[in-house]
Coordinates of C-alpha atoms in Angstrom, one line a residue:
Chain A
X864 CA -113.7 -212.0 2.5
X865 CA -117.1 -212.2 4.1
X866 CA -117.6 -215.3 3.1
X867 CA -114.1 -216.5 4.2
X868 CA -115.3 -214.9 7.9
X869 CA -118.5 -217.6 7.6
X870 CA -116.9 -220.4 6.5
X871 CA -113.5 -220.2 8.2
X872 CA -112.7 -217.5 10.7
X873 CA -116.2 -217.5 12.8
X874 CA -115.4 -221.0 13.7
X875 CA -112.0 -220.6 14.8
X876 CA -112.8 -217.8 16.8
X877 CA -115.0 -219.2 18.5
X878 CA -112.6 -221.8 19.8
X879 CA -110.5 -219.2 20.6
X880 CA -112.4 -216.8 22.7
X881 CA -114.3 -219.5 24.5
X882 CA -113.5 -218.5 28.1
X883 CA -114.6 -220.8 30.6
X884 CA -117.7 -220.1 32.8
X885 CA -115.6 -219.0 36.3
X886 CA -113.3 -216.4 34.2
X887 CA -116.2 -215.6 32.2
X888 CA -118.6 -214.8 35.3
X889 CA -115.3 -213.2 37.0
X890 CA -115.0 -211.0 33.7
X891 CA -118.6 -209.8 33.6
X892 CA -118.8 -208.8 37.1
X893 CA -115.8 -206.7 37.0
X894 CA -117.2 -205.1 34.3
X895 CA -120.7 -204.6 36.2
X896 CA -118.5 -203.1 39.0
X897 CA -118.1 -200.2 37.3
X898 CA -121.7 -199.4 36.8
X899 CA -122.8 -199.7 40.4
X900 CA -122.9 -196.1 42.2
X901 CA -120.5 -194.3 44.2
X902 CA -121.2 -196.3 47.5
X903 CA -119.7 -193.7 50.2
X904 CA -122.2 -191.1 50.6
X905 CA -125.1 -192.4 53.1
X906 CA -128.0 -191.9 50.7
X907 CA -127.8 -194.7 48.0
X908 CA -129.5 -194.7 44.6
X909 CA -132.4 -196.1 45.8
X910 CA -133.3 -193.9 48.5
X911 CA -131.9 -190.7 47.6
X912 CA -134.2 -188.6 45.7
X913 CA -132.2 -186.6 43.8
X914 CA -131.0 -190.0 41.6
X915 CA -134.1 -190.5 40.7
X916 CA -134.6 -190.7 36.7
X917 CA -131.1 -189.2 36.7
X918 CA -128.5 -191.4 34.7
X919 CA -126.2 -193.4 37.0
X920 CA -123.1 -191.1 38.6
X921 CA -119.6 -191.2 36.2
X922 CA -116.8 -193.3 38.1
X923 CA -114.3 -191.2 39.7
X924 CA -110.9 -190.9 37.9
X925 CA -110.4 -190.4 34.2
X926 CA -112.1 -193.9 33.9
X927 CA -114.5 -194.9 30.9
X928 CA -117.6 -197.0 31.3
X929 CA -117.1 -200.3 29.7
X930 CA -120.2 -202.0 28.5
X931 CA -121.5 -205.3 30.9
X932 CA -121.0 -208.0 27.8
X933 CA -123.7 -210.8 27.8
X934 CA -123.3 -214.5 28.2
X935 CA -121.4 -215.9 25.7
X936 CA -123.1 -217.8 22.8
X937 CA -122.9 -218.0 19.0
X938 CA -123.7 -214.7 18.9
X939 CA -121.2 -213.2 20.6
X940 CA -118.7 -214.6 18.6
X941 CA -116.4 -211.1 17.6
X942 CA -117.6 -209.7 14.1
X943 CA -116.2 -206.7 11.8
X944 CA -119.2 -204.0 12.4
X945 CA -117.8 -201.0 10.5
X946 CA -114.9 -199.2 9.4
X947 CA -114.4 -195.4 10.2
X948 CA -112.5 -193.6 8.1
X949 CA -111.1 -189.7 9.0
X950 CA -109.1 -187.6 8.1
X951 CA -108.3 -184.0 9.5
X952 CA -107.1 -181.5 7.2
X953 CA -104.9 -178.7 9.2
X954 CA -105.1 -176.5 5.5
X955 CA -109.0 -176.2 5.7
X956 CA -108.6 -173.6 8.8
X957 CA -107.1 -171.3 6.2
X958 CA -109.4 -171.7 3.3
X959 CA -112.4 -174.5 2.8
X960 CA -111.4 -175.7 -0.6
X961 CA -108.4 -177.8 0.9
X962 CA -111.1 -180.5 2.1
X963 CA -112.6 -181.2 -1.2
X964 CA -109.2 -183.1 -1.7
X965 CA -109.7 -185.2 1.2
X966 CA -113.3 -185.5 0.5
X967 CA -112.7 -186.7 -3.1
X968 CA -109.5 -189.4 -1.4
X969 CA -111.7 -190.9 0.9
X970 CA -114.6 -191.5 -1.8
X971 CA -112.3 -193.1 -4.1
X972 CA -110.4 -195.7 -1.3
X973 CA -114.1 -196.4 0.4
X974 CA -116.3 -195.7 -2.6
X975 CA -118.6 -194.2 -0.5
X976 CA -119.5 -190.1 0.0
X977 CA -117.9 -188.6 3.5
X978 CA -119.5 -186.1 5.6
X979 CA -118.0 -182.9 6.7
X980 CA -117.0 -183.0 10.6
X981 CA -117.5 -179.8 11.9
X982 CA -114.9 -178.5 14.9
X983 CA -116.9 -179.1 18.3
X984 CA -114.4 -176.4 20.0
X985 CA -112.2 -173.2 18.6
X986 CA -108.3 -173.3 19.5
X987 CA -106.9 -170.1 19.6
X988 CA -103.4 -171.4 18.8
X989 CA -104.1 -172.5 15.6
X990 CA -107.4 -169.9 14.5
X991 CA -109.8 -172.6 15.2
X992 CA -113.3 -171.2 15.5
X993 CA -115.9 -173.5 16.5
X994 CA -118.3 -175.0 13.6
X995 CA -115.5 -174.7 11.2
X996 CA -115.1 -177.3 8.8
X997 CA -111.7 -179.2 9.2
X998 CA -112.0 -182.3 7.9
X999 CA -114.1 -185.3 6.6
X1000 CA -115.1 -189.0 8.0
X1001 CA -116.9 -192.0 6.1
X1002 CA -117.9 -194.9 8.0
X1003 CA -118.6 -198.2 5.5
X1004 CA -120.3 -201.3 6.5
X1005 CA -121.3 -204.7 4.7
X1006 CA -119.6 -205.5 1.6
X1007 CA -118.1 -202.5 0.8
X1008 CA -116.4 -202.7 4.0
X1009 CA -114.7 -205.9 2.9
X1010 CA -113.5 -204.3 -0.1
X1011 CA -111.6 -201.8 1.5
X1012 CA -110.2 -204.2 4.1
X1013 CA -109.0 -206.4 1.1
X1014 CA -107.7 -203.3 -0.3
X1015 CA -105.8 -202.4 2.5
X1016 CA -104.5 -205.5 3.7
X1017 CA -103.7 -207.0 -0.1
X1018 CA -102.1 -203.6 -1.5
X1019 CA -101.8 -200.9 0.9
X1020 CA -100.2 -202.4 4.0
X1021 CA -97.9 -204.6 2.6
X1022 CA -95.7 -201.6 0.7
X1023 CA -95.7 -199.5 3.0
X1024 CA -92.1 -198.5 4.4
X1025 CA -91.0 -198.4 7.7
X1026 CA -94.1 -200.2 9.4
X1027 CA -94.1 -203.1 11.4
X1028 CA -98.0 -203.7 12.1
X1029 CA -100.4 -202.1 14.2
X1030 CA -98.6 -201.8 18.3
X1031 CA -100.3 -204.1 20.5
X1032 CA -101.3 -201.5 22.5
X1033 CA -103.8 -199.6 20.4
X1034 CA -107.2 -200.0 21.0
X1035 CA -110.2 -198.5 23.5
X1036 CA -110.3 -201.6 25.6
X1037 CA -113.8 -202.9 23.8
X1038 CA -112.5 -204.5 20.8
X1039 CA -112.6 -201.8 18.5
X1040 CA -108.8 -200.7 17.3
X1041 CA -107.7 -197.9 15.2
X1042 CA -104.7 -197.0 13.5
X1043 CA -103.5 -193.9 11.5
X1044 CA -101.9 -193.8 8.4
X1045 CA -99.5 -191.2 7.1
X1046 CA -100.2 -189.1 3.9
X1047 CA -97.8 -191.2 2.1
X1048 CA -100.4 -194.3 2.1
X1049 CA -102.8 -192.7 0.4
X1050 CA -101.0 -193.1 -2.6
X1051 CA -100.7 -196.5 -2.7
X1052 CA -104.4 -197.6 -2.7
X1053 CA -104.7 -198.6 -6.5
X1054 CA -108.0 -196.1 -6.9
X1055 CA -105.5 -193.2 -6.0
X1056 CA -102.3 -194.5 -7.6
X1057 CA -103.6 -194.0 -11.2
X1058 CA -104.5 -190.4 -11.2
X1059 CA -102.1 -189.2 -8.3
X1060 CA -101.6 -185.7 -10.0
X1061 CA -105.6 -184.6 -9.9
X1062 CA -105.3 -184.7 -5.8
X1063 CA -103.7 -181.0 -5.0
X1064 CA -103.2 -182.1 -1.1
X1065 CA -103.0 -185.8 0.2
X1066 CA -103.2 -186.1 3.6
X1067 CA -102.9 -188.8 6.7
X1068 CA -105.8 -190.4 7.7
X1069 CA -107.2 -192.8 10.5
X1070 CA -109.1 -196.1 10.3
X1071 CA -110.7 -197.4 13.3
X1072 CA -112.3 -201.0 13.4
X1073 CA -115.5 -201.4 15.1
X1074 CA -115.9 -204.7 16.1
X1075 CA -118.3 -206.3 18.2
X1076 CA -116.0 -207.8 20.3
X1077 CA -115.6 -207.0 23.7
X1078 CA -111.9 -206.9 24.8
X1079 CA -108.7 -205.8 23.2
X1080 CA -107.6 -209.3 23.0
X1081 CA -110.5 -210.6 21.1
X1082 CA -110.6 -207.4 18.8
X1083 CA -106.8 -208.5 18.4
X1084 CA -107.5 -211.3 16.9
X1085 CA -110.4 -211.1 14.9
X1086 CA -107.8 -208.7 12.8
X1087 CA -105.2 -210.4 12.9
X1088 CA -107.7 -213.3 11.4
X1089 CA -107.8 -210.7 8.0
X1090 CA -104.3 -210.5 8.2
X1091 CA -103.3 -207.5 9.5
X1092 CA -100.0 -207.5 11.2
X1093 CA -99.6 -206.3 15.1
X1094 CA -96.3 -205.8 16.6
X1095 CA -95.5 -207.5 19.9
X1096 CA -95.3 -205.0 23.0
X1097 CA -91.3 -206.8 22.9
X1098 CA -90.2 -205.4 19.2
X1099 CA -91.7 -202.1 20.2
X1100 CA -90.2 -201.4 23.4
X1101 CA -86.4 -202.0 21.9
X1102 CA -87.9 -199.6 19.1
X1103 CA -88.6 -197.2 21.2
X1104 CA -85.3 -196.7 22.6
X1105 CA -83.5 -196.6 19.4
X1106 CA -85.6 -193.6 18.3
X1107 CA -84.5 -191.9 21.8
X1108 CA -81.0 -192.1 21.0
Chain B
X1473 CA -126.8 -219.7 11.5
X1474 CA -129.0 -222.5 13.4
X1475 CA -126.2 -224.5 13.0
X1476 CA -123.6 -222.5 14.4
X1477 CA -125.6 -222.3 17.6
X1478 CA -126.2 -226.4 17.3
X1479 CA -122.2 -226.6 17.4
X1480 CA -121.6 -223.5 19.9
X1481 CA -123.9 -225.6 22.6
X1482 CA -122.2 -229.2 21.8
X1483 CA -118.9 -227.2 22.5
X1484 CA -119.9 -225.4 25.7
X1485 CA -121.0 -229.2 26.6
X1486 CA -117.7 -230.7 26.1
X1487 CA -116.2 -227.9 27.9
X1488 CA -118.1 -228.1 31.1
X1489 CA -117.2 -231.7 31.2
X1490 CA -116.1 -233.2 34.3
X1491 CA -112.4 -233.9 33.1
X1492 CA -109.7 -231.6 34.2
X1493 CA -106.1 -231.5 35.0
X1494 CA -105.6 -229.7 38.2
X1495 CA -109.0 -232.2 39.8
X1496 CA -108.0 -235.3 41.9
X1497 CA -109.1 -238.6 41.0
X1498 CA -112.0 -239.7 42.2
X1499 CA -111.7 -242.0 45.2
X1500 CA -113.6 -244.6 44.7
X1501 CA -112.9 -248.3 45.2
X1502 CA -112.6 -249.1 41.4
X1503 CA -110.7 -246.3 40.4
X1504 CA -108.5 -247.0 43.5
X1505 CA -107.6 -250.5 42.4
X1506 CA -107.3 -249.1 38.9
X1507 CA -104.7 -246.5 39.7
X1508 CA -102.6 -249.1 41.6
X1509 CA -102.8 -251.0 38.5
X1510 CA -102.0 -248.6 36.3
X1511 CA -97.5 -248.8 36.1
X1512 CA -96.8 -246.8 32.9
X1513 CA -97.2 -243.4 32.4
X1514 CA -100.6 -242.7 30.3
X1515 CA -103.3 -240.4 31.4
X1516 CA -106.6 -242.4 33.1
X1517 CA -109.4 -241.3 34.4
X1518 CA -112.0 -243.2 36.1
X1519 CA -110.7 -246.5 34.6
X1520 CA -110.4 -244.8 30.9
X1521 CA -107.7 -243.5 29.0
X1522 CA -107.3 -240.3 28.3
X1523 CA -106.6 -239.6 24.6
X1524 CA -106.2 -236.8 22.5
X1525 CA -107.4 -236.9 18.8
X1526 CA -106.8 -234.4 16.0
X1527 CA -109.3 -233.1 13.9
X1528 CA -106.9 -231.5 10.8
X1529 CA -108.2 -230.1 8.5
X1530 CA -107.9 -228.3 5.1
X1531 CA -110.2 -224.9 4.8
X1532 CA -112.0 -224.3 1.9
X1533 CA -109.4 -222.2 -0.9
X1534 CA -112.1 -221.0 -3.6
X1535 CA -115.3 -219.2 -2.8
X1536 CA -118.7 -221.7 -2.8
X1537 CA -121.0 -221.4 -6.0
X1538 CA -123.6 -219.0 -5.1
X1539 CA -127.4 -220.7 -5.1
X1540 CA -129.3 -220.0 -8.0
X1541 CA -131.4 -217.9 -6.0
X1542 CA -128.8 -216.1 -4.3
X1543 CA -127.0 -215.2 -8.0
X1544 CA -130.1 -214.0 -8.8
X1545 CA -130.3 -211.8 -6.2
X1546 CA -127.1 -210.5 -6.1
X1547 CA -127.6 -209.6 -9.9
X1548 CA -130.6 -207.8 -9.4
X1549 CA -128.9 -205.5 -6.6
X1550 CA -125.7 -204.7 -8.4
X1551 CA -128.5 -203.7 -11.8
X1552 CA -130.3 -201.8 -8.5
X1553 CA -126.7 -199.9 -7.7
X1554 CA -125.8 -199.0 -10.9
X1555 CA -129.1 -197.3 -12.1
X1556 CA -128.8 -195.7 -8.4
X1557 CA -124.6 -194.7 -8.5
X1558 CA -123.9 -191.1 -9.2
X1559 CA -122.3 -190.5 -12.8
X1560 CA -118.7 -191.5 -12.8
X1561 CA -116.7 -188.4 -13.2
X1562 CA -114.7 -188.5 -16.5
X1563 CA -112.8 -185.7 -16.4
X1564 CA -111.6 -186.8 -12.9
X1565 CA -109.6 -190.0 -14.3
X1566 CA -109.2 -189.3 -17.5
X1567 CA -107.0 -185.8 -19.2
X1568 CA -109.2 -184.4 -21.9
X1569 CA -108.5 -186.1 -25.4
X1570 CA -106.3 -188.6 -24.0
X1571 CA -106.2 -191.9 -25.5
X1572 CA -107.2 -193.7 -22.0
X1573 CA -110.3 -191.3 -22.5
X1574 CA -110.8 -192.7 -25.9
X1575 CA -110.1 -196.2 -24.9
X1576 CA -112.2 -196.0 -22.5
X1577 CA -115.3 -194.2 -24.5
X1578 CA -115.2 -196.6 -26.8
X1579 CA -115.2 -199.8 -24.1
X1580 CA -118.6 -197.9 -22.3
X1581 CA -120.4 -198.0 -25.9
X1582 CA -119.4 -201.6 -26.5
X1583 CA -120.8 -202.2 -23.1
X1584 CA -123.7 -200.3 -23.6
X1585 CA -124.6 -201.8 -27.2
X1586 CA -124.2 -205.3 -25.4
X1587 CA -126.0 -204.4 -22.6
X1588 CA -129.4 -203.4 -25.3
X1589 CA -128.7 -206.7 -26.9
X1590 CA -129.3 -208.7 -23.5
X1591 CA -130.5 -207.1 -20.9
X1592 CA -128.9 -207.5 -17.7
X1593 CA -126.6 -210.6 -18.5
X1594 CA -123.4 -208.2 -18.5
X1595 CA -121.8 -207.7 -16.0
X1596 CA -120.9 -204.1 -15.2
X1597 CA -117.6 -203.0 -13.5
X1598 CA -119.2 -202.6 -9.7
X1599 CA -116.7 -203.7 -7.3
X1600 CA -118.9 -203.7 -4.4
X1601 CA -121.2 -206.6 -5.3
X1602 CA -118.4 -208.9 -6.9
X1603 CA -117.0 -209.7 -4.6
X1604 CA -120.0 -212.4 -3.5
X1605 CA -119.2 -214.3 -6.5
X1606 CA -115.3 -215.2 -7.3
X1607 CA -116.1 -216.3 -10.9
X1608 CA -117.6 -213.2 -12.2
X1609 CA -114.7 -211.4 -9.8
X1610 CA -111.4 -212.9 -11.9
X1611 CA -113.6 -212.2 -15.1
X1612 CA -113.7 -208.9 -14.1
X1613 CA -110.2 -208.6 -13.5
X1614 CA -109.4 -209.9 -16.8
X1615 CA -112.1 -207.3 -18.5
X1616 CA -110.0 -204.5 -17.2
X1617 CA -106.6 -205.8 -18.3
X1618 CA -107.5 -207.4 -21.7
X1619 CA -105.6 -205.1 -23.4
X1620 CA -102.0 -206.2 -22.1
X1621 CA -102.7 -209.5 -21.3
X1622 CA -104.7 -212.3 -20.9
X1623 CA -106.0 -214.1 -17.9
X1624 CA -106.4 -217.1 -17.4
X1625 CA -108.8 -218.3 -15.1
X1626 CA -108.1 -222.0 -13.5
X1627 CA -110.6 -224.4 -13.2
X1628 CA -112.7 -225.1 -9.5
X1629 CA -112.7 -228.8 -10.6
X1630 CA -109.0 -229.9 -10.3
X1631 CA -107.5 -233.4 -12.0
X1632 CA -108.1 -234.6 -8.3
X1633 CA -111.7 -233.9 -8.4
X1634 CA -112.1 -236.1 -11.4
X1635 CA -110.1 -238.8 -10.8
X1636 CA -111.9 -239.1 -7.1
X1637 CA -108.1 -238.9 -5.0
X1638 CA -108.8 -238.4 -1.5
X1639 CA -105.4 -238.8 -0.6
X1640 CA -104.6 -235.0 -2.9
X1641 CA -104.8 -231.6 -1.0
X1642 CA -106.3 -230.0 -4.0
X1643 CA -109.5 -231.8 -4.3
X1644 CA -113.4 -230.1 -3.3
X1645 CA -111.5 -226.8 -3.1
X1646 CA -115.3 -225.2 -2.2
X1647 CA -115.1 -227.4 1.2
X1648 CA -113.3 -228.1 3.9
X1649 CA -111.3 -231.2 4.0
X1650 CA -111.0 -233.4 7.2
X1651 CA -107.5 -235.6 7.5
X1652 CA -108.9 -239.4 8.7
X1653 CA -106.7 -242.3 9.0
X1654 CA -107.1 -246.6 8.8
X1655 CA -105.6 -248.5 11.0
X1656 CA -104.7 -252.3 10.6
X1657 CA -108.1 -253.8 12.6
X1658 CA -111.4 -254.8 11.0
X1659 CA -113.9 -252.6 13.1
X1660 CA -113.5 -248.7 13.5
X1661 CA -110.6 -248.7 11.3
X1662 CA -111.3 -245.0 10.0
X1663 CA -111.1 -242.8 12.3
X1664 CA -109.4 -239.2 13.0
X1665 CA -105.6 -239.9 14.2
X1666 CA -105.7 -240.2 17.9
X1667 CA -102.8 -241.3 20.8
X1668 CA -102.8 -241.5 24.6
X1669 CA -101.8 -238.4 27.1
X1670 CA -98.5 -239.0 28.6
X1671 CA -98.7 -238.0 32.5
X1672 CA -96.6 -234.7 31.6
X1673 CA -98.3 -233.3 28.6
X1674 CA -100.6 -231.1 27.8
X1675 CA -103.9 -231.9 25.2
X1676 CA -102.0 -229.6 22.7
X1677 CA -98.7 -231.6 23.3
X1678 CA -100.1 -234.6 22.6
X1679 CA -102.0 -234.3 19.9
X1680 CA -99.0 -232.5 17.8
X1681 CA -96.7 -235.4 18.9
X1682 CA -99.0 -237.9 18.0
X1683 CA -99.7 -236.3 14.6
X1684 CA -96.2 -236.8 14.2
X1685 CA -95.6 -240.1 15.0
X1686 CA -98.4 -241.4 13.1
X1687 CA -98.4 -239.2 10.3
X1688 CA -95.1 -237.8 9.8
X1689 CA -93.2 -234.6 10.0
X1690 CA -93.6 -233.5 6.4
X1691 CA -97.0 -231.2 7.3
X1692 CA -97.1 -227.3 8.3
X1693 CA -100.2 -227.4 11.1
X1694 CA -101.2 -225.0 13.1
X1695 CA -103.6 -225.9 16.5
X1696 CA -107.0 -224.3 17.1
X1697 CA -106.2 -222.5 20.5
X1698 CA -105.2 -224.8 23.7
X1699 CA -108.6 -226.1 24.3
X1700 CA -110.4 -229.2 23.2
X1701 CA -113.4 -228.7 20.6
X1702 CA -114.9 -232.4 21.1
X1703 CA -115.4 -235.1 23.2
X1704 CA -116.0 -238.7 22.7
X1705 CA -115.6 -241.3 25.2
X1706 CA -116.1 -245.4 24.2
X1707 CA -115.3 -248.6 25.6
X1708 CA -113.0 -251.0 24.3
X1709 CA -113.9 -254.4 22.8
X1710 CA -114.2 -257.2 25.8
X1711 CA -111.3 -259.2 23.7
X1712 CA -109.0 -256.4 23.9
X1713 CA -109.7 -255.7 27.4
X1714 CA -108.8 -259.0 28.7
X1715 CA -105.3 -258.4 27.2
X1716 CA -104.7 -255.1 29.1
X1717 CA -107.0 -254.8 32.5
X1718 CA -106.2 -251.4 32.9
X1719 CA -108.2 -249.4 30.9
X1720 CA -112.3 -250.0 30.4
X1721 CA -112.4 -247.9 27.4
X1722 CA -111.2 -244.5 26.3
X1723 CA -112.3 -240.7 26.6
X1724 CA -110.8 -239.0 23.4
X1725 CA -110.6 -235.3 23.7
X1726 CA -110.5 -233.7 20.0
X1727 CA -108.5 -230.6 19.1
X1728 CA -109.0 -228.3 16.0
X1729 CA -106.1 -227.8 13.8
X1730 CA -105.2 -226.6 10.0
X1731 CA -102.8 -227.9 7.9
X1732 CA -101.1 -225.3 5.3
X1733 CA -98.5 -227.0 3.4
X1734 CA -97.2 -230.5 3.1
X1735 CA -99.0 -234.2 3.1
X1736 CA -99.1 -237.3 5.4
X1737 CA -96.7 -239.8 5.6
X1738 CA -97.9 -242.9 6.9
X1739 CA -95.5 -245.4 8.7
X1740 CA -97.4 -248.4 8.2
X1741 CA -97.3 -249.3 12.0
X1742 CA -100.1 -247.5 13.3
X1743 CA -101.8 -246.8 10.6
X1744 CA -101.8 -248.2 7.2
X1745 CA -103.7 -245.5 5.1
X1746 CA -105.3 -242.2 5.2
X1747 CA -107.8 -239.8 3.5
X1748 CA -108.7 -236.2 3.2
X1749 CA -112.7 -236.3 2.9
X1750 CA -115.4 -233.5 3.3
X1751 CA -118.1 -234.3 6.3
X1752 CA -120.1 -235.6 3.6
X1753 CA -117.8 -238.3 2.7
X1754 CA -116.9 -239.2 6.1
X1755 CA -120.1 -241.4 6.2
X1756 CA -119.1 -243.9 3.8
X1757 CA -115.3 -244.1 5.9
X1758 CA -116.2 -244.1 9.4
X1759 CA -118.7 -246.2 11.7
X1760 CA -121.9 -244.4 12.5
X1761 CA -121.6 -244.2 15.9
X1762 CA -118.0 -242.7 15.4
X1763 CA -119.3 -240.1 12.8
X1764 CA -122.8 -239.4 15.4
X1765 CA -120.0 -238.1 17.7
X1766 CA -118.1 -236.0 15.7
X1767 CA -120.5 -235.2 13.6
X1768 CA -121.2 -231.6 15.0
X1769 CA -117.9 -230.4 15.3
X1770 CA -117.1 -230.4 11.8
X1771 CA -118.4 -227.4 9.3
X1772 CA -120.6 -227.8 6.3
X1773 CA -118.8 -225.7 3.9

């Protein structure tokens, strides 16, 4: 699959996320925008002392802070950086052993150890304390990687039921897209399928594609070059409204 | 890598060009005379015709034999893996006394007996690393299923490879095949299949209407994106310019496209044969100066 990315993909995606220098100078200074300071208040960053060797103010709003992307060249050309996978078991809270399950799931689909993720805050709802262990992540990179996209995009995807491709929507707005999987999944990767009965508690999990892409769009299709399926924003909105009623 | 960036600039180059759809004509004297001239309904520019050419081709199928060097490599980091994997938990996969268990006791000691006998030339069951060579991949495959049945592994050098038919799909599987055609004239004959922008279309339009004029309707293609990957521009032969006084030469604009299923049809009008050759092979067809501009738009896979 790596070597399909080399010898096949890289090229056509480069065609295909060429943006022309106008839109592409248009693009990177929207994106600087957000990285200049709050303008209104008299002193500005230069002169006011108390900015000094601080890092720049947040923008105002529930905004993020996109990344300024360089000039476009045959290195920016979008590339597969790693897959995350996670999974968050609610049955740890109550006793610890619950995770091993998990733990041992996600070695055998990425063939790689996870690490425990900690609880940054306690819930009182659900008897969350903080630093409690609740559930497990493994992030894979290089060839390995490529397995498990093979994997998932050969074996897993295709049987599942009900699912129409990743929405259009998903994604944090700088290329990298995640989806989540329901516990049901799990059994179909082939490493699971043959000894189903040794995991006590299958559980959903998420995979999140970090790509080094810097929009949605090109994100989009650097996937959708391996084959994964999206739904158009179309399909999903009649969807939606059948679930409603 | 270095080549990538080689091709990346050329395109960028063609992009910038000065051609574009929404820009007037220049309003020079020539061009002025030209465009009174000009009665049907192609594309000109500056006193050349605009044309769009199509650059199909066939992406490589089968994975490319490893260098030696590289297989070497590769070996000596899936040896470096398994010494370093933790020990693969038997009781996890396999029920106590079960005959899997046995079955698969019994395949580890064979392995491990061959494995004394020659060191390092087996290959063991590591799925991270095979994937860098598809040989040693299928024989894998087969290793674990050679108890139902038997796999059987095709060969990378197909009937077309041997008989030399650049007219099959299924020939230098390891590279990607470009779709040139001849047409009926002594010089420049081979060239990619190329026709004339109509006032109302677009590059894309174009191209696929062209394709299928000149090489039928019987192909499943699929265009690169809306925007031009190459650019070429040449003048025509004095003899043929006398004919028609309109055009001084032509600017071909060449778009990417893949074919997936079906195979040319030629119609003998416009062109009178056609070939699927790697950019190797492409020397021997074309004229050098045609293959010096088209050269570096085309992969080396």
């Amino acid at each position: 699959m790596e070597d399909f990315y080399h010898s096949t993909l890289s090229t056509d995606l480069m065609i295909l996320s060429y943006k022309d220098p106008e839109s592409e100078q248009k693009f990177i200074e929207k994106r600087q925008k957000e990285h200049l300071p709050i303008k209104k208040s008299v002193l500005t960053r230069d002169t006011n002392p108390f900015a000094i060797n601080r890092p720049p103010p947040k923008p105002r709003g529930n905004k993020k802070r996109l990344p300024v992307p360089p000039k476009q060249s045959h290195k920016t050309i979008p590339k597969l950086l790693k897959i995350d996978v996670h999974c968050m078991i609610k049955e740890a809270i109550h006793s610890k052993q619950h995770l091993l399950s998990g733990i041992m799931a996600l070695q055998c689909i990425t063939s790689e150890r996870p690490t425990v993720v900690y609880s940054k805050t306690g819930v009182a709802q659900w008897k969350l304390r903080k630093d409690m262990p609740i559930g497990c992540k493994v992030s894979i990179s290089g060839p390995p990687m490529y397995t498990f996209l093979d994997k998932l995009v050969e074996i897993v995807l295709p049987r599942m039921k009900e699912w129409h491709g990743i929405p259009i929507t998903s994604g944090d707005q700088n290329g990298n897209i995640a989806m989540g999987f329901p516990a049901s999944a799990l059994s179909l990767f082939p490493d699971i399928e043959g000894n189903y009965d040794m995991f006590p508690l299958m559980t959903g999990f998420d995979v999140i594609f970090n790509t080094t892409a810097y929009t949605d769009y090109e994100g989009r299709m650097l996937l959708s070059g391996f084959q994964i399926p999206f739904t158009p924003r179309k399909k999903m909105g009649r969807k939606g409204r059948i679930n409603r009623n | 890598m270095f080549l990538q960036k080689l091709r990346y600039r050329i395109f960028k180059q063609n992009k910038i060009s000065f051609f574009s759809r929404n820009q007037p004509i220049s309003q020079k004297s020539q061009s002025d005379i030209l465009n009174l001239l000009k009665s049907d309904k192609n594309e000109v520019h500056e006193g050349y015709r605009i044309v769009a050419g199509i650059v199909l081709s066939r992406t490589p199928i089968i994975l490319r034999d490893p260098h030696p060097f590289e297989r070497e490599y590769y070996l000596y980091q899936q040896r470096l893996e398994h010494i370093h994997a933790p020990p693969f938990p038997v009781d996890f996969y396999f029920k106590k006394g079960s005959v899997a268990e046995k079955k698969w006791r019994e395949k580890k000691e064979r392995e491990k007996a061959e494995a004394s006998l020659a060191f390092g030339s087996r290959k063991t069951k590591n799925k991270t690393s095979s994937e860098k060579n598809g040989e040693e991949e299928t024989i894998d495959s087969s290793d674990v299923s050679s108890d139902e049945e038997e796999i059987k592994i095709a060969n990378k050098i197909t009937s077309a490879d041997l008989t030399n038919d650049v007219k099959s799909l299924d020939r230098a599987l390891q590279h990607t095949l470009y779709l040139i055609v001849k047409k009926p004239r002594e010089t420049h004959s081979w060239q990619f299949p190329q026709g004339g922008v109509e006032k109302t279309e677009t590059l894309v339009q174009a191209a696929s209407r062209e394709l299928e004029e000149e090489c039928g309707n019987c192909m499943d293609v699929w265009f690169v994106g809306r925007r031009p990957i190459g650019y070429y521009k040449y003048d025509y032969p004095k003899c043929f310019v006398k004919d028609n006084i309109e055009y001084k030469g032509a600017k071909v604009f060449f778009m990417a496209a893949h074919i997936f299923a079906g195979q040319v049809k030629v119609d003998n009008k416009e062109i009178i044969d056609f070939a699927w050759v790697t950019k190797q092979e492409m020397k021997n067809y074309v004229h050098t100066e045609y293959y010096e501009a088209v050269k570096d738009m085309l992969s080396e896979h």
